[in-house]
mmCIF file of C-alpha atoms in Angstrom:
data_model
loop_
_atom_site.group_PDB
_atom_site.id
_atom_site.type_symbol
_atom_site.label_atom_id
_atom_site.label_comp_id
_atom_site.label_asym_id
_atom_site.label_seq_id
_atom_site.Cartn_x
_atom_site.Cartn_y
_atom_site.Cartn_z
ATOM 1 C CA MET A 16 22.178 -2.864 -8.411
ATOM 2 C CA ASP A 17 22.614 -6.190 -10.035
ATOM 3 C CA GLU A 18 19.639 -8.733 -11.392
ATOM 4 C CA GLU A 19 19.668 -10.757 -8.629
ATOM 5 C CA LYS A 20 19.183 -8.266 -6.138
ATOM 6 C CA LEU A 21 16.308 -6.744 -7.854
ATOM 7 C CA LEU A 22 14.501 -9.589 -8.947
ATOM 8 C CA ALA A 23 14.447 -10.951 -4.758
ATOM 9 C CA LEU A 24 13.408 -7.485 -3.771
ATOM 10 C CA LYS A 25 10.458 -8.160 -6.695
ATOM 11 C CA GLU A 26 9.746 -10.836 -5.355
ATOM 12 C CA LYS A 27 9.637 -9.294 -1.591
ATOM 13 C CA LEU A 28 7.025 -6.446 -3.386
ATOM 14 C CA LEU A 29 5.289 -9.134 -4.978
ATOM 15 C CA ARG A 30 4.557 -10.643 -1.142
ATOM 16 C CA GLU A 31 3.827 -7.956 0.314
ATOM 17 C CA LYS A 32 1.007 -6.735 -2.141
ATOM 18 C CA THR A 33 -0.465 -10.013 -1.948
ATOM 19 C CA LEU A 34 -0.882 -9.817 1.741
ATOM 20 C CA LEU A 35 -1.977 -6.084 1.243
ATOM 21 C CA GLU A 36 -4.603 -6.786 -0.976
ATOM 22 C CA GLU A 37 -5.265 -9.827 1.940
ATOM 23 C CA GLU A 38 -5.349 -7.144 4.629
ATOM 24 C CA LEU A 39 -7.519 -4.439 2.439
ATOM 25 C CA SER A 40 -10.469 -7.532 1.320
ATOM 26 C CA THR A 41 -10.752 -7.793 5.689
ATOM 27 C CA VAL A 42 -11.963 -3.718 5.879
ATOM 28 C CA GLY A 43 -12.649 -2.984 2.604
ATOM 29 C CA GLU A 44 -14.245 -3.979 -1.037
ATOM 30 C CA ARG A 45 -12.548 -2.929 -4.648
ATOM 31 C CA ASP A 46 -14.907 0.022 -5.820
ATOM 32 C CA LEU A 47 -16.161 -1.190 -9.184
ATOM 33 C CA ARG A 48 -16.355 1.677 -10.532
ATOM 34 C CA ASN A 49 -12.355 1.376 -9.660
ATOM 35 C CA PRO A 50 -10.842 -1.451 -9.570
ATOM 36 C CA ASP A 51 -7.634 0.047 -8.521
ATOM 37 C CA ASP A 52 -9.590 1.707 -5.153
ATOM 38 C CA TRP A 53 -10.744 0.288 -2.482
ATOM 39 C CA VAL A 54 -13.532 1.742 -0.314
ATOM 40 C CA VAL A 55 -15.106 0.732 2.991
ATOM 41 C CA ALA A 56 -16.842 -2.648 3.707
ATOM 42 C CA SER A 57 -20.400 -1.788 4.561
ATOM 43 C CA ALA A 58 -21.747 -2.998 8.035
ATOM 44 C CA ASP A 59 -23.900 -6.364 7.013
ATOM 45 C CA MET A 60 -25.923 -4.510 10.045
ATOM 46 C CA ASP A 61 -29.921 -2.791 9.446
ATOM 47 C CA VAL A 62 -28.994 0.171 11.233
ATOM 48 C CA SER A 63 -31.826 1.905 10.929
ATOM 49 C CA GLY A 64 -34.234 -0.263 13.270
ATOM 50 C CA SER A 65 -31.719 -0.898 16.484
ATOM 51 C CA ASP A 66 -31.035 0.892 19.256
ATOM 52 C CA PRO A 67 -28.713 3.747 19.579
ATOM 53 C CA SER A 68 -25.923 2.033 21.332
ATOM 54 C CA GLU A 69 -26.000 -0.376 18.111
ATOM 55 C CA GLN A 70 -26.049 2.747 15.739
ATOM 56 C CA ALA A 71 -22.748 4.056 17.208
ATOM 57 C CA ASP A 72 -21.373 0.981 17.370
ATOM 58 C CA ALA A 73 -21.628 0.303 13.781
ATOM 59 C CA PHE A 74 -20.614 3.457 12.865
ATOM 60 C CA GLU A 75 -17.667 3.906 14.507
ATOM 61 C CA ALA A 76 -16.466 0.474 13.357
ATOM 62 C CA PHE A 77 -16.875 1.966 10.402
ATOM 63 C CA GLY A 78 -14.904 5.244 11.206
ATOM 64 C CA GLU A 79 -12.029 2.881 12.439
ATOM 65 C CA ASN A 80 -12.189 0.712 9.348
ATOM 66 C CA ALA A 81 -12.117 3.525 7.271
ATOM 67 C CA GLY A 82 -8.577 4.462 8.869
ATOM 68 C CA ILE A 83 -7.302 1.319 8.478
ATOM 69 C CA LEU A 84 -8.246 1.269 4.334
ATOM 70 C CA HIS A 85 -6.337 4.635 3.543
ATOM 71 C CA ASN A 86 -3.172 3.752 5.523
ATOM 72 C CA LEU A 87 -3.415 0.073 3.574
ATOM 73 C CA GLU A 88 -4.479 1.636 0.665
ATOM 74 C CA VAL A 89 -1.482 4.459 0.550
ATOM 75 C CA ARG A 90 0.908 1.457 1.773
ATOM 76 C CA TYR A 91 -0.864 -0.420 -1.506
ATOM 77 C CA ALA A 92 -0.271 1.997 -4.125
ATOM 78 C CA ASN A 93 3.573 2.221 -3.018
ATOM 79 C CA VAL A 94 3.836 -1.311 -3.827
ATOM 80 C CA ARG A 95 2.740 -1.508 -6.722
ATOM 81 C CA ASN A 96 4.463 2.298 -7.816
ATOM 82 C CA ALA A 97 7.674 -0.031 -6.943
ATOM 83 C CA LEU A 98 6.484 -2.670 -8.862
ATOM 84 C CA THR A 99 6.152 -0.211 -11.866
ATOM 85 C CA ARG A 100 9.341 1.313 -11.429
ATOM 86 C CA ILE A 101 10.987 -2.569 -11.733
ATOM 87 C CA ASP A 102 9.514 -3.222 -14.659
ATOM 88 C CA ASP A 103 10.184 0.279 -16.589
ATOM 89 C CA GLY A 104 14.020 0.339 -15.228
ATOM 90 C CA THR A 105 13.460 3.883 -12.529
ATOM 91 C CA TYR A 106 13.405 1.650 -9.369
ATOM 92 C CA GLY A 107 15.790 2.390 -7.513
ATOM 93 C CA ILE A 108 16.534 6.013 -8.580
ATOM 94 C CA CYS A 109 15.343 9.251 -5.865
ATOM 95 C CA SER A 110 12.141 10.578 -7.379
ATOM 96 C CA VAL A 111 14.032 13.848 -6.081
ATOM 97 C CA CYS A 112 17.648 13.589 -6.718
ATOM 98 C CA GLY A 113 17.841 11.174 -9.424
ATOM 99 C CA GLU A 114 20.102 9.684 -7.374
ATOM 100 C CA ASP A 115 20.707 5.908 -6.713
ATOM 101 C CA ILE A 116 18.568 4.570 -4.059
ATOM 102 C CA GLU A 117 20.739 2.928 -1.226
ATOM 103 C CA GLU A 118 20.521 -0.482 -1.076
ATOM 104 C CA GLU A 119 19.871 -0.664 3.138
ATOM 105 C CA ARG A 120 16.810 1.903 1.873
ATOM 106 C CA LEU A 121 15.406 -0.463 -0.231
ATOM 107 C CA GLU A 122 15.873 -4.041 1.777
ATOM 108 C CA ALA A 123 14.015 -2.128 4.388
ATOM 109 C CA ASN A 124 11.783 -0.428 2.588
ATOM 110 C CA PRO A 125 12.119 -2.291 -1.204
ATOM 111 C CA ALA A 126 9.100 0.567 -2.277
ATOM 112 C CA ALA A 127 10.910 3.378 -0.917
ATOM 113 C CA ASP A 128 11.483 5.980 -3.593
ATOM 114 C CA THR A 129 13.528 8.846 -2.371
ATOM 115 C CA CYS A 130 17.330 8.178 -1.269
ATOM 116 C CA ILE A 131 17.601 8.408 2.546
ATOM 117 C CA ALA A 132 18.599 12.383 2.297
ATOM 118 C CA HIS A 133 15.186 13.244 0.693
ATOM 119 C CA LYS A 134 13.161 10.390 3.399
ATOM 120 C CA ASP A 135 11.400 13.188 3.948
ATOM 121 C CA ASN A 136 9.593 14.138 1.395
ATOM 122 C CA GLU A 137 9.089 10.653 0.362
ATOM 123 C CA TYR A 138 4.760 9.724 -0.749
#
């Protein structure tokens, strides 16, 4: 892969990383014990004195946010791993077979770590 394409993909990954951080902050917050991890933001509502329907709503929102947070965290980790692979010179190489990942695949998903033939083994 030529340097210009690599830089363009890196920029795309950096933009996605920023967007993911913004989205993550809407449903979670960084874990103080592990800044690379996120935890679901707790509701600002004191459910101990509220009626049962408010409690149920708070717990439902928490569960939904947990699912959203998990999906965003997986993508965030994949983007960060792709940026690390760029820095260490292993970007664009399939993690399963060691062959080059198709440029079309990287254009569609710059965080991909497998070629099309091994996409089912990804993540």
